[in-house]
Amino acid sequence: MNKSDVVQLILGDRYLKQPQQNQATAYAPTNIALVKYWGKRQQDINLPVTSSLSISLGDKGANTTLSVNNKNQDSITLNNQAIDLFSNFSQRLSQYLNLFRKPNSTYFDINITTNIPIAAGLASSACGFAALAKVLNELYTWQLTSTELSILARLGSGSACRSLWDGFVEWQAGEKSDGMDSFGVPLDIEWPDFCVGLLIMQTQEKNISSREAMQRTIQTSSLYSLWPEKVNYDLSVLKQALQEKDFALLGKTAESNAMTMHALMLSAWPPISYALPQTVEAMQKIWQLRNTGLEVYFTQDAGPNLKLLFLKKESEAIKNYFPEIEIVQPF
Ligand code: PMV
């Protein structure tokens, strides 16, 4: 089963038809996993070893416009700057679009605006591919459901399948080899006081992609066999914490899950560490603050930046201790 097979399964007789509109625009929020996806059971169509659970970041995300052009190549702008078509970024994007368009017949001007740094472990690919799946759905008038779009977004980047909804979303790993049961499911839980603080240490592109890092972890870490059990446990505790609005339990579970994911990477060979000295300093500051009674936790993805988790009542204190922080209220 490869990506085109999945697209054909979903689109049926709508596969490789011409776009019905000349232009469309769509937005998708980025999402931060509280229980992480780390490892694929199938590489090509991004089927995960485990389920995962995230929070979408509301107005932090990507807005993408696709316009059919009359040239014989795509053009791509990111925040109004032209992007080299041979860059990894452009290649990944054009290859994704190739799954849906007739070969050598349709090219696009792709304009992406985003208010999050690209490829710095802030899940820019998550909102990027979710927005692309949505905009293609408009342009080709496929009229797909959010669940179907979640599967298509997953083909671009696994975590993108959680960016089709606001709020808390679970990506159910599924069991099927075609991945038709592997998609995001929104949780019916609102938590207006829930805050995420973005502590950005570096916005440069990471030197090892999450794809490569995941694969190396699975292949070489002797600890990886413990991961599925840890995720299952964390998922059930996190869902309980969400039901009961038990913030301390949520924070502890999310932080412990992220630390375990990074421990797996440290135990891979060659070892992988996304942390910078500033990352470790910030972690230690958070642990110290917690010892003084401030309820703040963090999570970290495939990059050096931390996402702080806290409730609205702690916002002022957090701003005092981390003046550079950007606070997002997902609800
Ligand atoms: O979807 P990818 O390939 O960018 O991988 C995302 C991996 C993490 O962000 C580290 C974890 C997650 O669940 O989002």
CSV table of N, CA and C and ligand atoms in Angstrom, one decimal, residues 31-40 46 51-54 92 121-126 154 156-162 171 206 209-212 214 227 257 261-262 265 274 300-303 307, ligand 1:
chain,number,residue,atom,x,y,z
A,31,ASN,N,-0.7,21.8,16.0
A,31,ASN,CA,-1.1,21.0,17.2
A,31,ASN,C,0.2,20.6,17.9
A,32,ILE,N,0.0,20.5,19.2
A,32,ILE,CA,1.2,20.0,20.1
A,32,ILE,C,0.7,18.8,20.8
A,33,ALA,N,1.5,17.7,20.6
A,33,ALA,CA,1.1,16.4,21.2
A,33,ALA,C,1.4,16.5,22.7
A,34,LEU,N,0.4,16.0,23.5
A,34,LEU,CA,0.6,15.8,25.0
A,34,LEU,C,1.0,14.4,25.2
A,35,VAL,N,0.6,13.5,24.4
A,35,VAL,CA,1.1,12.1,24.4
A,35,VAL,C,1.6,11.9,22.9
A,36,LYS,N,2.9,11.6,22.8
A,36,LYS,CA,3.5,11.8,21.5
A,36,LYS,C,3.4,10.6,20.6
A,37,TYR,N,3.5,10.9,19.3
A,37,TYR,CA,3.6,9.9,18.2
A,37,TYR,C,5.1,9.8,18.0
A,38,TRP,N,5.7,8.6,18.2
A,38,TRP,CA,7.1,8.4,17.9
A,38,TRP,C,7.3,7.0,17.4
A,39,GLY,N,7.3,6.9,16.1
A,39,GLY,CA,7.6,5.6,15.5
A,39,GLY,C,6.5,5.2,14.6
A,40,LYS,N,6.9,4.6,13.4
A,40,LYS,CA,5.9,4.2,12.4
A,40,LYS,C,5.9,2.7,12.3
A,46,ASN,N,2.7,6.7,6.7
A,46,ASN,CA,2.7,7.2,8.0
A,46,ASN,C,1.7,6.6,9.0
A,51,SER,N,-1.2,5.2,19.3
A,51,SER,CA,-2.1,6.4,19.2
A,51,SER,C,-1.4,7.5,19.9
A,52,SER,N,-1.9,8.8,19.7
A,52,SER,CA,-1.3,9.9,20.4
A,52,SER,C,-2.5,10.9,20.6
A,53,LEU,N,-2.2,12.0,21.4
A,53,LEU,CA,-3.2,12.9,21.8
A,53,LEU,C,-2.6,14.4,21.8
A,54,SER,N,-3.3,15.3,21.2
A,54,SER,CA,-2.8,16.6,21.0
A,54,SER,C,-3.8,17.7,21.4
A,92,ARG,N,9.0,18.5,-1.0
A,92,ARG,CA,8.0,17.7,-0.2
A,92,ARG,C,6.6,18.2,-0.5
A,121,GLY,N,10.5,22.2,15.2
A,121,GLY,CA,9.8,21.4,16.2
A,121,GLY,C,8.6,22.1,16.7
A,122,LEU,N,8.0,23.0,15.9
A,122,LEU,CA,6.7,23.6,16.3
A,122,LEU,C,5.6,23.1,15.4
A,123,ALA,N,5.8,21.9,14.9
A,123,ALA,CA,4.7,21.2,14.2
A,123,ALA,C,4.2,22.1,13.0
A,124,SER,N,5.1,22.7,12.3
A,124,SER,CA,4.7,23.5,11.1
A,124,SER,C,4.2,22.6,10.0
A,125,SER,N,4.8,21.4,9.9
A,125,SER,CA,4.3,20.4,8.9
A,125,SER,C,2.9,20.0,9.2
A,126,ALA,N,2.6,19.9,10.5
A,126,ALA,CA,1.3,19.5,10.9
A,126,ALA,C,0.2,20.4,10.3
A,154,ARG,N,-2.5,13.0,6.8
A,154,ARG,CA,-1.5,12.0,7.4
A,154,ARG,C,-0.5,11.6,6.4
A,156,GLY,N,0.9,13.4,4.3
A,156,GLY,CA,1.9,14.5,4.2
A,156,GLY,C,2.9,14.4,5.4
A,157,SER,N,2.3,14.3,6.5
A,157,SER,CA,3.0,14.3,7.8
A,157,SER,C,2.1,13.7,8.8
A,158,GLY,N,2.6,12.7,9.6
A,158,GLY,CA,1.7,11.9,10.5
A,158,GLY,C,0.9,12.9,11.4
A,159,SER,N,1.6,13.8,12.1
A,159,SER,CA,0.9,14.6,13.1
A,159,SER,C,-0.1,15.5,12.4
A,160,ALA,N,0.0,15.7,11.1
A,160,ALA,CA,-1.0,16.6,10.4
A,160,ALA,C,-2.4,16.1,10.6
A,161,CYS,N,-2.6,14.8,10.8
A,161,CYS,CA,-3.9,14.2,10.8
A,161,CYS,C,-4.7,14.7,12.1
A,162,ARG,N,-4.0,15.3,13.0
A,162,ARG,CA,-4.6,15.8,14.2
A,162,ARG,C,-5.0,17.3,14.1
A,171,TRP,N,-5.3,10.9,17.9
A,171,TRP,CA,-5.0,10.1,16.6
A,171,TRP,C,-5.1,8.7,17.0
A,206,LYS,N,15.9,22.1,11.8
A,206,LYS,CA,16.6,21.1,12.6
A,206,LYS,C,17.6,20.3,11.7
A,209,SER,N,15.6,15.3,10.7
A,209,SER,CA,14.1,15.3,10.6
A,209,SER,C,13.5,14.3,11.6
A,210,SER,N,12.3,14.6,11.9
A,210,SER,CA,11.6,13.7,12.8
A,210,SER,C,11.4,12.3,12.2
A,211,ARG,N,11.3,12.3,10.8
A,211,ARG,CA,11.1,11.0,10.1
A,211,ARG,C,12.4,10.2,10.3
A,212,GLU,N,13.6,10.8,10.1
A,212,GLU,CA,14.8,10.0,10.3
A,212,GLU,C,15.1,9.7,11.7
A,214,MET,N,12.9,9.2,14.1
A,214,MET,CA,12.0,8.1,14.5
A,214,MET,C,12.5,6.7,14.1
A,227,TRP,N,8.1,1.6,24.8
A,227,TRP,CA,7.3,2.8,24.4
A,227,TRP,C,5.8,2.5,24.3
A,257,ASN,N,5.7,11.9,29.4
A,257,ASN,CA,5.7,11.3,28.1
A,257,ASN,C,6.8,11.9,27.2
A,261,MET,N,10.1,10.1,25.5
A,261,MET,CA,10.4,10.1,24.1
A,261,MET,C,11.8,10.6,23.8
A,262,HIS,N,12.3,11.6,24.5
A,262,HIS,CA,13.6,12.1,24.3
A,262,HIS,C,14.7,11.1,24.9
A,265,MET,N,15.4,8.7,22.3
A,265,MET,CA,16.3,9.2,21.3
A,265,MET,C,17.7,9.2,21.8
A,274,TYR,N,17.8,16.8,20.7
A,274,TYR,CA,17.3,18.1,20.1
A,274,TYR,C,17.5,19.3,21.0
A,300,GLN,N,8.2,18.8,24.9
A,300,GLN,CA,9.2,19.2,23.9
A,300,GLN,C,9.0,18.2,22.7
A,301,ASP,N,9.1,18.7,21.5
A,301,ASP,CA,9.0,17.9,20.3
A,301,ASP,C,10.4,17.7,19.6
A,302,ALA,N,10.4,17.5,18.3
A,302,ALA,CA,11.6,17.3,17.6
A,302,ALA,C,12.3,18.6,17.3
A,303,GLY,N,12.7,19.3,18.4
A,303,GLY,CA,13.4,20.6,18.3
A,303,GLY,C,13.7,21.1,19.7
A,307,LYS,N,7.3,23.9,25.1
A,307,LYS,CA,5.9,24.4,25.2
A,307,LYS,C,5.5,24.2,26.6
B,1,PMV,O1,4.4,14.3,12.0
B,1,PMV,P1,5.9,14.4,12.1
B,1,PMV,O2,6.6,13.4,11.2
B,1,PMV,O3,6.4,15.8,11.9
B,1,PMV,O4,6.3,13.9,13.6
B,1,PMV,C1,5.9,14.5,14.7
B,1,PMV,C2,6.6,14.0,15.9
B,1,PMV,C3,6.4,14.8,17.2
B,1,PMV,O5,6.1,16.1,17.0
B,1,PMV,C4,7.7,14.8,18.0
B,1,PMV,C5,5.4,14.1,18.1
B,1,PMV,C6,4.0,14.4,17.8
B,1,PMV,O6,3.1,13.5,18.1
B,1,PMV,O7,3.6,15.4,17.2
